[in-house]
């Protein structure tokens, strides 16, 4: 995830493709797009949870502090409404970028509530967190390399 706006940033590559900044938006919709694969029958709900939570934590050396619900873990929890319908759009996303690679795509499922280290930071799909809530989490090496 490293988005650049079309206006003023991606336009730098007009005439010279090598000057286009690399990256596109999408991290906000990662769980929703993966859940659509469950809805469409491509993966199981269990596999969705594995590739959305535990596997990234292991890859980035954050497991078991992140990526699991267990004693000693951070209590990062997502309450997900698997029936909610939504249309992805730059008009409604929260990323600071002027387009969506998924503009107009209809999907089923949406994040309802998010707890970060046990504190509610999204409630009823509305951000309720505060600046300064984040904290540094040291990483180990990727567990798949061990």
mmCIF file of C-alpha atoms in Angstrom:
data_model
loop_
_atom_site.group_PDB
_atom_site.id
_atom_site.type_symbol
_atom_site.label_atom_id
_atom_site.label_comp_id
_atom_site.label_asym_id
_atom_site.label_seq_id
_atom_site.Cartn_x
_atom_site.Cartn_y
_atom_site.Cartn_z
ATOM 1 C CA UNK A 1 0.000 0.000 0.000
ATOM 2 C CA UNK A 2 1.632 3.154 -1.216
ATOM 3 C CA UNK A 3 -0.973 5.250 -2.993
ATOM 4 C CA UNK A 4 -0.299 8.269 -5.147
ATOM 5 C CA UNK A 5 -3.002 10.570 -6.517
ATOM 6 C CA UNK A 6 -3.628 10.780 -10.247
ATOM 7 C CA UNK A 7 -3.803 14.559 -9.944
ATOM 8 C CA UNK A 8 -0.334 16.018 -9.489
ATOM 9 C CA UNK A 9 1.504 12.758 -8.771
ATOM 10 C CA UNK A 10 0.744 10.029 -11.325
ATOM 11 C CA UNK A 11 0.705 12.756 -14.007
ATOM 12 C CA UNK A 12 4.487 13.126 -13.532
ATOM 13 C CA UNK A 13 4.807 10.071 -15.764
ATOM 14 C CA UNK A 14 2.985 11.605 -18.704
ATOM 15 C CA UNK A 15 5.427 11.195 -21.573
ATOM 16 C CA UNK A 16 7.888 9.099 -19.525
ATOM 17 C CA UNK A 17 6.443 5.976 -17.923
ATOM 18 C CA UNK A 18 9.502 5.556 -15.672
ATOM 19 C CA UNK A 19 8.559 8.721 -13.743
ATOM 20 C CA UNK A 20 5.154 7.409 -12.579
ATOM 21 C CA UNK A 21 5.270 6.912 -8.788
ATOM 22 C CA UNK A 22 4.722 3.235 -7.954
ATOM 23 C CA UNK A 23 1.847 2.220 -5.722
ATOM 24 C CA UNK A 24 -1.907 2.177 -5.561
ATOM 25 C CA UNK A 25 -4.602 2.396 -2.888
ATOM 26 C CA UNK A 26 -6.382 -0.652 -1.548
ATOM 27 C CA UNK A 27 -5.353 -1.530 1.996
ATOM 28 C CA UNK A 28 -8.642 -0.218 3.425
ATOM 29 C CA UNK A 29 -10.589 -2.791 1.400
ATOM 30 C CA UNK A 30 -8.235 -5.757 1.833
ATOM 31 C CA UNK A 31 -10.454 -7.668 4.292
ATOM 32 C CA UNK A 32 -13.589 -6.885 2.294
ATOM 33 C CA UNK A 33 -12.104 -8.041 -1.013
ATOM 34 C CA UNK A 34 -10.798 -11.225 0.587
ATOM 35 C CA UNK A 35 -14.223 -11.809 2.164
ATOM 36 C CA UNK A 36 -15.796 -11.541 -1.281
ATOM 37 C CA UNK A 37 -13.738 -14.626 -2.179
ATOM 38 C CA UNK A 38 -15.575 -16.420 0.668
ATOM 39 C CA UNK A 39 -18.953 -15.194 -0.623
ATOM 40 C CA UNK A 40 -18.057 -16.340 -4.153
ATOM 41 C CA UNK A 41 -16.986 -19.790 -2.890
ATOM 42 C CA UNK A 42 -13.273 -19.484 -3.735
ATOM 43 C CA UNK A 43 -11.979 -19.827 -0.165
ATOM 44 C CA UNK A 44 -13.391 -20.909 3.196
ATOM 45 C CA UNK A 45 -14.125 -18.524 6.034
ATOM 46 C CA UNK A 46 -11.335 -20.188 8.028
ATOM 47 C CA UNK A 47 -8.866 -19.580 5.164
ATOM 48 C CA UNK A 48 -10.019 -15.936 4.928
ATOM 49 C CA UNK A 49 -9.145 -15.409 8.595
ATOM 50 C CA UNK A 50 -5.794 -17.126 8.136
ATOM 51 C CA UNK A 51 -4.730 -15.004 5.144
ATOM 52 C CA UNK A 52 -6.137 -11.759 6.583
ATOM 53 C CA UNK A 53 -4.779 -12.100 10.129
ATOM 54 C CA UNK A 54 -2.374 -14.836 11.210
ATOM 55 C CA UNK A 55 -0.315 -15.198 8.012
ATOM 56 C CA UNK A 56 0.536 -11.475 7.686
ATOM 57 C CA UNK A 57 1.484 -11.364 11.384
ATOM 58 C CA UNK A 58 3.813 -14.331 10.845
ATOM 59 C CA UNK A 59 5.285 -12.878 7.643
ATOM 60 C CA UNK A 60 6.069 -9.558 9.314
ATOM 61 C CA UNK A 61 7.463 -11.077 12.522
ATOM 62 C CA UNK A 62 4.585 -9.886 14.720
ATOM 63 C CA UNK A 63 3.001 -13.221 15.678
ATOM 64 C CA UNK A 64 1.826 -14.089 18.374
ATOM 65 C CA UNK A 65 1.548 -10.471 19.620
ATOM 66 C CA UNK A 66 -0.611 -9.817 16.539
ATOM 67 C CA UNK A 67 -2.686 -12.132 14.349
ATOM 68 C CA UNK A 68 -4.326 -14.230 17.057
ATOM 69 C CA UNK A 69 -6.753 -14.006 19.956
ATOM 70 C CA UNK A 70 -4.848 -15.469 22.891
ATOM 71 C CA UNK A 71 -3.576 -14.512 26.358
ATOM 72 C CA UNK A 72 -0.750 -11.988 25.938
ATOM 73 C CA UNK A 73 -1.795 -10.945 22.420
ATOM 74 C CA UNK A 74 -2.790 -7.337 21.705
ATOM 75 C CA UNK A 75 -6.595 -7.797 21.572
ATOM 76 C CA UNK A 76 -6.799 -6.400 18.033
ATOM 77 C CA UNK A 77 -10.256 -7.604 17.029
ATOM 78 C CA UNK A 78 -12.473 -6.942 14.011
ATOM 79 C CA UNK A 79 -16.239 -7.438 14.249
ATOM 80 C CA UNK A 80 -17.339 -8.149 10.695
ATOM 81 C CA UNK A 81 -20.835 -8.011 9.178
ATOM 82 C CA UNK A 82 -20.745 -10.732 6.491
ATOM 83 C CA UNK A 83 -24.123 -9.679 5.056
ATOM 84 C CA UNK A 84 -23.584 -5.913 4.625
ATOM 85 C CA UNK A 85 -23.452 -4.784 1.016
ATOM 86 C CA UNK A 86 -21.230 -1.954 -0.144
ATOM 87 C CA UNK A 87 -19.955 -0.339 -3.316
ATOM 88 C CA UNK A 88 -16.260 0.546 -3.308
ATOM 89 C CA UNK A 89 -15.519 4.107 -4.378
ATOM 90 C CA UNK A 90 -13.034 6.947 -4.004
ATOM 91 C CA UNK A 91 -16.016 9.003 -2.833
ATOM 92 C CA UNK A 92 -16.411 6.894 0.303
ATOM 93 C CA UNK A 93 -13.000 5.425 1.138
ATOM 94 C CA UNK A 94 -10.845 6.926 3.881
ATOM 95 C CA UNK A 95 -7.510 6.786 2.073
ATOM 96 C CA UNK A 96 -5.894 10.081 1.092
ATOM 97 C CA UNK A 97 -5.996 9.389 -2.629
ATOM 98 C CA UNK A 98 -8.246 10.558 -5.467
ATOM 99 C CA UNK A 99 -9.175 7.231 -7.088
ATOM 100 C CA UNK A 100 -10.064 3.627 -6.342
ATOM 101 C CA UNK A 101 -8.794 0.678 -8.342
ATOM 102 C CA UNK A 102 -12.105 -0.977 -7.427
ATOM 103 C CA UNK A 103 -14.399 1.944 -8.311
ATOM 104 C CA UNK A 104 -18.012 0.757 -8.508
ATOM 105 C CA UNK A 105 -17.307 -2.835 -7.416
ATOM 106 C CA UNK A 106 -20.192 -4.260 -5.356
ATOM 107 C CA UNK A 107 -19.128 -6.567 -2.541
ATOM 108 C CA UNK A 108 -20.786 -8.332 0.372
ATOM 109 C CA UNK A 109 -19.359 -7.879 3.864
ATOM 110 C CA UNK A 110 -18.028 -4.907 5.796
ATOM 111 C CA UNK A 111 -16.098 -4.096 8.952
ATOM 112 C CA UNK A 112 -18.489 -2.989 11.702
ATOM 113 C CA UNK A 113 -16.258 -2.507 14.761
ATOM 114 C CA UNK A 114 -12.495 -2.568 15.386
ATOM 115 C CA UNK A 115 -10.683 -2.896 18.688
ATOM 116 C CA UNK A 116 -7.011 -1.946 18.795
ATOM 117 C CA UNK A 117 -5.265 -3.322 21.875
ATOM 118 C CA UNK A 118 -8.727 -3.705 23.412
ATOM 119 C CA UNK A 119 -9.830 -0.107 22.727
ATOM 120 C CA UNK A 120 -12.688 0.548 20.267
ATOM 121 C CA UNK A 121 -11.321 2.612 17.358
ATOM 122 C CA UNK A 122 -14.121 1.998 14.842
ATOM 123 C CA UNK A 123 -17.678 1.798 16.111
ATOM 124 C CA UNK A 124 -20.620 1.346 13.757
ATOM 125 C CA UNK A 125 -18.262 1.885 10.795
ATOM 126 C CA UNK A 126 -17.217 5.299 12.181
ATOM 127 C CA UNK A 127 -13.674 6.073 13.309
ATOM 128 C CA UNK A 128 -13.630 6.847 17.036
ATOM 129 C CA UNK A 129 -9.899 6.479 17.670
ATOM 130 C CA UNK A 130 -7.523 9.252 18.594
ATOM 131 C CA UNK A 131 -4.121 10.473 17.524
ATOM 132 C CA UNK A 132 -1.365 8.981 19.636
ATOM 133 C CA UNK A 133 -3.114 5.660 20.302
ATOM 134 C CA UNK A 134 -0.564 3.734 18.263
ATOM 135 C CA UNK A 135 2.530 2.228 19.793
ATOM 136 C CA UNK A 136 5.784 0.806 18.511
ATOM 137 C CA UNK A 137 5.742 -2.973 18.187
ATOM 138 C CA UNK A 138 9.171 -4.542 17.694
ATOM 139 C CA UNK A 139 9.357 -7.238 15.027
ATOM 140 C CA UNK A 140 11.166 -10.520 14.778
ATOM 141 C CA UNK A 141 12.168 -12.091 11.471
ATOM 142 C CA UNK A 142 9.564 -13.678 9.228
ATOM 143 C CA UNK A 143 8.480 -16.941 10.860
ATOM 144 C CA UNK A 144 8.425 -18.652 7.485
ATOM 145 C CA UNK A 145 12.217 -18.194 7.295
ATOM 146 C CA UNK A 146 12.932 -19.947 10.600
#
